[in-house]
Coordinates of C-alpha atoms in Angstrom, one line a residue:
M17 CA 9.7 -8.8 -31.2
P18 CA 8.3 -11.9 -29.4
N19 CA 10.8 -14.0 -27.4
N20 CA 11.3 -17.2 -29.4
D21 CA 12.8 -19.1 -26.4
T22 CA 10.1 -21.4 -25.2
Y23 CA 9.7 -22.6 -21.6
T24 CA 8.4 -26.0 -20.9
P25 CA 7.2 -26.3 -17.3
P26 CA 8.5 -29.4 -15.4
K27 CA 6.1 -32.1 -14.4
V28 CA 6.5 -31.0 -10.8
W29 CA 7.6 -27.5 -10.0
T30 CA 10.5 -26.9 -7.5
W31 CA 11.6 -23.7 -6.0
D32 CA 14.7 -21.9 -7.3
A33 CA 15.8 -19.4 -4.6
E34 CA 17.9 -17.5 -7.1
S35 CA 15.0 -16.7 -9.4
G36 CA 12.5 -14.0 -9.0
G37 CA 14.4 -10.8 -9.6
K38 CA 14.6 -7.9 -7.1
F39 CA 12.4 -9.6 -4.4
A40 CA 13.8 -13.1 -4.7
S41 CA 15.4 -12.9 -1.2
I42 CA 12.1 -12.4 0.5
N43 CA 9.9 -14.8 -1.5
R44 CA 9.5 -18.5 -0.6
P45 CA 6.8 -21.1 -1.2
I46 CA 6.1 -21.8 2.4
A47 CA 4.5 -19.9 5.3
G48 CA 5.5 -19.5 8.9
P49 CA 8.3 -17.7 10.8
T50 CA 12.0 -18.0 10.0
H51 CA 13.2 -16.7 13.3
D52 CA 12.0 -15.8 16.8
K53 CA 11.5 -12.0 17.3
E54 CA 9.0 -10.3 19.5
L55 CA 7.2 -7.2 18.2
P56 CA 7.7 -3.9 20.0
V57 CA 4.7 -2.4 21.8
G58 CA 4.1 1.2 22.5
D59 CA 1.7 3.2 24.7
H60 CA -1.4 3.4 22.5
P61 CA -4.2 0.8 22.0
L62 CA -3.5 0.7 18.2
Q63 CA -0.2 -0.9 17.3
L64 CA 0.6 -0.8 13.6
Y65 CA 3.4 -2.9 12.0
S66 CA 4.0 -1.7 8.5
L67 CA 6.0 -0.2 5.7
A68 CA 5.1 2.7 3.4
T69 CA 4.2 0.6 0.4
P70 CA 0.8 1.4 -1.2
N71 CA -0.8 -1.1 1.1
G72 CA 0.9 0.3 4.2
V73 CA 0.0 3.9 3.2
K74 CA -3.7 3.1 3.0
V75 CA -3.8 2.5 6.7
T76 CA -1.6 5.3 7.9
V77 CA -3.6 7.7 5.8
M78 CA -6.8 6.4 7.5
L79 CA -5.3 6.8 11.0
E80 CA -4.2 10.3 10.2
E81 CA -7.6 11.2 8.8
L82 CA -9.3 9.8 11.9
L83 CA -7.0 12.0 14.1
T84 CA -7.7 15.0 12.0
A85 CA -11.4 14.4 12.3
G86 CA -11.1 14.4 16.1
H87 CA -11.3 10.7 16.8
D88 CA -9.3 9.1 19.6
A89 CA -7.2 7.0 17.2
E90 CA -3.6 7.6 18.4
Y91 CA -1.3 4.9 17.3
D92 CA 2.2 3.5 17.4
A93 CA 3.6 2.7 13.9
W94 CA 6.6 0.3 13.9
L95 CA 8.7 -0.2 10.8
I96 CA 8.7 -3.7 9.3
N97 CA 11.6 -3.9 6.8
I98 CA 10.5 -6.5 4.3
Q99 CA 13.8 -6.5 2.5
E100 CA 15.4 -7.7 5.7
G101 CA 12.8 -10.3 6.4
D102 CA 11.1 -8.6 9.4
Q103 CA 7.8 -10.0 8.3
F104 CA 9.0 -13.5 9.0
G105 CA 9.7 -12.9 12.7
S106 CA 7.6 -15.0 15.0
G107 CA 5.9 -12.0 16.5
F108 CA 4.8 -10.6 13.2
V109 CA 3.6 -13.9 11.9
G110 CA 1.5 -14.2 15.1
V111 CA -0.3 -11.0 14.0
N112 CA -0.4 -11.8 10.3
P113 CA 0.1 -15.5 9.4
N114 CA 0.4 -14.4 5.7
S115 CA 3.6 -12.4 6.5
K116 CA 2.5 -9.3 4.6
I117 CA 2.4 -5.7 5.8
P118 CA 0.4 -4.0 7.2
A119 CA -0.8 -5.7 10.4
L120 CA -2.6 -4.1 13.3
M121 CA -3.1 -5.1 16.9
D122 CA -5.9 -3.4 18.8
R123 CA -5.0 -3.8 22.4
S124 CA -8.4 -2.4 23.5
T125 CA -10.2 -5.4 22.0
G126 CA -7.4 -7.9 21.7
S127 CA -8.1 -8.1 17.9
R128 CA -5.4 -8.8 15.4
V129 CA -6.3 -7.4 11.9
F130 CA -4.5 -8.2 8.8
E131 CA -5.1 -7.4 5.1
S132 CA -5.1 -3.7 4.4
G133 CA -8.7 -3.6 3.3
A134 CA -9.8 -5.4 6.4
I135 CA -7.9 -2.9 8.5
L136 CA -9.6 0.0 6.8
L137 CA -13.0 -1.5 7.3
Y138 CA -12.2 -2.4 10.9
L139 CA -11.2 1.2 11.7
A140 CA -14.1 2.7 9.8
E141 CA -16.5 0.6 11.9
K142 CA -14.6 1.1 15.2
F143 CA -14.7 4.9 14.9
D144 CA -17.9 5.2 12.7
A145 CA -16.1 7.2 10.2
F146 CA -15.3 7.4 6.5
L147 CA -17.9 4.8 5.6
P148 CA -21.4 6.1 4.7
K149 CA -24.3 5.3 7.0
D150 CA -26.8 5.1 4.2
A151 CA -27.0 1.5 3.0
K152 CA -26.8 2.3 -0.7
A153 CA -23.8 4.6 -0.3
R154 CA -22.1 2.3 2.1
T155 CA -22.4 -0.6 -0.4
E156 CA -21.0 1.6 -3.1
A157 CA -17.9 2.4 -1.0
L158 CA -17.4 -1.2 -0.2
N159 CA -17.8 -2.1 -3.9
W160 CA -14.8 0.1 -4.6
L161 CA -12.8 -1.0 -1.6
F162 CA -13.0 -4.6 -2.7
W163 CA -12.5 -3.7 -6.3
L164 CA -9.1 -2.3 -5.2
Q165 CA -8.2 -5.4 -3.2
G166 CA -8.8 -7.5 -6.3
S167 CA -7.4 -5.2 -8.9
A168 CA -4.2 -3.9 -7.3
P169 CA -2.3 -7.2 -7.5
Y170 CA -2.6 -7.0 -11.3
L171 CA -1.1 -3.5 -11.1
G172 CA 1.7 -4.3 -8.6
G173 CA 2.4 -8.0 -8.9
G174 CA 1.6 -8.0 -12.6
F175 CA 2.4 -4.8 -14.4
G176 CA 4.8 -3.4 -11.8
H177 CA 6.8 -6.6 -11.5
F178 CA 7.3 -7.3 -15.1
Y179 CA 7.8 -3.7 -16.2
A180 CA 10.0 -2.5 -13.4
Y181 CA 11.4 -5.4 -11.2
A182 CA 11.7 -8.6 -13.2
P183 CA 15.4 -9.5 -14.0
E184 CA 14.5 -9.6 -17.7
K185 CA 12.0 -7.8 -19.9
F186 CA 9.5 -10.0 -21.7
E187 CA 7.1 -8.5 -24.2
Y188 CA 4.1 -10.8 -23.5
P189 CA 3.7 -10.2 -19.7
I190 CA 4.4 -6.5 -20.1
N191 CA 1.8 -6.2 -22.8
R192 CA -0.7 -8.3 -20.9
F193 CA -0.5 -6.4 -17.7
A194 CA -0.1 -3.0 -19.3
M195 CA -3.4 -3.7 -21.0
E196 CA -5.0 -4.6 -17.7
A197 CA -3.5 -1.5 -15.9
K198 CA -4.9 0.8 -18.6
R199 CA -8.3 -1.0 -18.4
Q200 CA -8.3 -0.4 -14.7
L201 CA -7.4 3.3 -15.1
D202 CA -10.3 3.6 -17.6
V203 CA -12.7 2.0 -15.1
L204 CA -11.7 4.6 -12.5
D205 CA -11.7 7.5 -15.0
R206 CA -15.2 6.6 -16.1
Q207 CA -16.5 6.3 -12.6
L208 CA -15.0 9.7 -11.7
A209 CA -16.6 11.4 -14.7
N210 CA -19.7 12.0 -12.7
S211 CA -18.4 11.5 -9.2
K212 CA -16.3 13.8 -7.0
Y213 CA -14.8 10.9 -5.1
I214 CA -14.6 7.3 -6.0
A215 CA -17.9 6.2 -4.4
G216 CA -19.8 9.5 -4.7
D217 CA -19.7 12.9 -3.1
E218 CA -18.3 11.6 0.2
Y219 CA -14.6 10.9 0.9
T220 CA -14.4 7.3 2.1
I221 CA -12.0 4.4 2.8
A222 CA -12.4 3.6 -0.9
D223 CA -10.4 6.7 -1.8
M224 CA -7.9 6.0 0.9
A225 CA -7.4 2.5 -0.5
I226 CA -7.1 3.4 -4.2
A227 CA -5.0 6.6 -4.1
P228 CA -1.8 5.0 -2.8
W229 CA -1.9 2.7 -5.8
Y230 CA -3.5 4.5 -8.7
G231 CA -2.8 8.0 -7.5
T232 CA 0.9 7.4 -7.3
L233 CA 0.8 5.8 -10.7
M234 CA -0.9 8.9 -12.0
Q235 CA 1.9 11.0 -10.4
G236 CA 4.7 8.9 -11.9
T237 CA 6.2 8.0 -8.5
I238 CA 6.1 4.2 -8.9
Y239 CA 7.4 1.7 -11.4
D240 CA 10.1 3.9 -13.1
D241 CA 8.6 5.8 -16.0
A242 CA 5.3 3.9 -15.9
A243 CA 3.2 7.1 -16.0
T244 CA 4.6 7.9 -19.5
F245 CA 4.5 4.3 -20.7
L246 CA 0.8 4.0 -19.7
D247 CA -0.1 7.6 -20.8
T248 CA -1.7 8.4 -17.5
A249 CA -2.0 12.0 -18.4
S250 CA -4.9 11.1 -20.7
Y251 CA -7.1 10.1 -17.8
K252 CA -8.3 13.6 -16.9
N253 CA -10.9 12.6 -14.3
M254 CA -8.2 10.6 -12.5
Q255 CA -5.9 13.6 -12.6
R256 CA -8.5 15.7 -10.9
W257 CA -9.2 13.1 -8.2
T258 CA -5.6 12.3 -7.6
E259 CA -4.8 16.0 -6.8
L260 CA -7.9 16.3 -4.7
V261 CA -7.0 13.3 -2.5
T262 CA -3.2 13.5 -2.3
E263 CA -3.3 17.2 -1.3
R264 CA -5.2 16.4 1.9
P265 CA -2.9 17.1 4.9
A266 CA -3.7 13.7 6.5
Y267 CA -2.7 12.0 3.2
K268 CA 0.6 13.9 3.1
R269 CA 1.3 12.8 6.7
G270 CA 0.2 9.3 6.2
K271 CA 2.5 8.6 3.3
M272 CA 5.5 9.6 5.4
V273 CA 4.9 7.0 8.2
N274 CA 7.1 3.9 8.1
R275 CA 8.9 5.3 5.0
A276 CA 12.5 4.3 4.7
W277 CA 13.5 5.6 1.3
G278 CA 13.4 8.9 -0.6
E279 CA 13.9 12.4 0.8
E280 CA 15.0 12.1 4.4
N281 CA 12.7 14.8 5.6
E282 CA 9.8 12.8 4.3
Q283 CA 10.8 9.6 6.2
L284 CA 9.1 9.1 9.6
R285 CA 10.3 5.6 10.1
E286 CA 8.4 5.2 13.4
R287 CA 5.5 7.2 14.6
H288 CA 4.3 7.4 18.2
A289 CA 2.9 11.0 18.5
A290 CA 1.7 13.8 16.3
S291 CA 4.8 15.8 17.2
D292 CA 7.0 13.2 15.5
F293 CA 6.3 14.7 12.1
D294 CA 8.2 17.8 13.3
T295 CA 10.9 16.2 15.5
R296 CA 11.5 12.6 14.4
T297 CA 11.9 12.6 10.6
W298 CA 15.0 10.8 9.4
D299 CA 17.0 13.9 8.5
K300 CA 16.8 14.9 12.2
I301 CA 17.5 11.6 13.9
K302 CA 19.7 9.5 11.6
P303 CA 22.9 8.2 13.2
T304 CA 26.1 9.9 12.2
E305 CA 29.5 8.4 11.7
D306 CA 30.5 9.7 15.1
S307 CA 27.5 8.4 17.0

């Protein structure tokens, strides 16, 4: 049934810090730091400051794929806990003035890189990897990378927010964004009907960008029971592609990095060396009551 309570917007909007549901404590209508805090720096040229949300996983998957392919892409990955406001520290804001994860510092060039899509493109060009050299194929991969950057906010901030996180359920926004989420799944499913990977026969940064969002949706691991609600099982080509991409060893490692929830043996809260996957997962290093 439609909600009959009507809302009349005020002439001038003002911020209510108590509104906004689960993420109210970290949302505000202004930019800039809230406190002074320097960022840690490790031994490697690439310094990543992130959290294993879909946007964060994009980048750690890319870095792990680069290492698997033999590139000199060793990196330090530092946990940015957005629930605790780490993204508003002065050091993080200096790398990303938008206060969103992930953010990357390349000490070899002095470059700061923010926005997950920009980081993927930066790394692809730096290492000449996972982006086709042929102009037509390269353009197709970039088409889908930027499709993801424009589409994912409707899935996460639209559907995910109103379906899973909003303090109340409202029919109109859930219907509106469920329709858009299913339209997006259909776009991908149709593309994959005649394509092994998103942009063709080659695995690219487009796949790395899309899988943490739409692959996890297909697998039913985000937004409560959204996979059932959206009938993701009906998208057969997406099912095939999701399994193909998410079973890659580098993908499995990448989704563990900067993860601070779920199974403790799948949480590598910080990553500074390849051996950390065997020795530094949370089940092995978490503090005990006696420590």
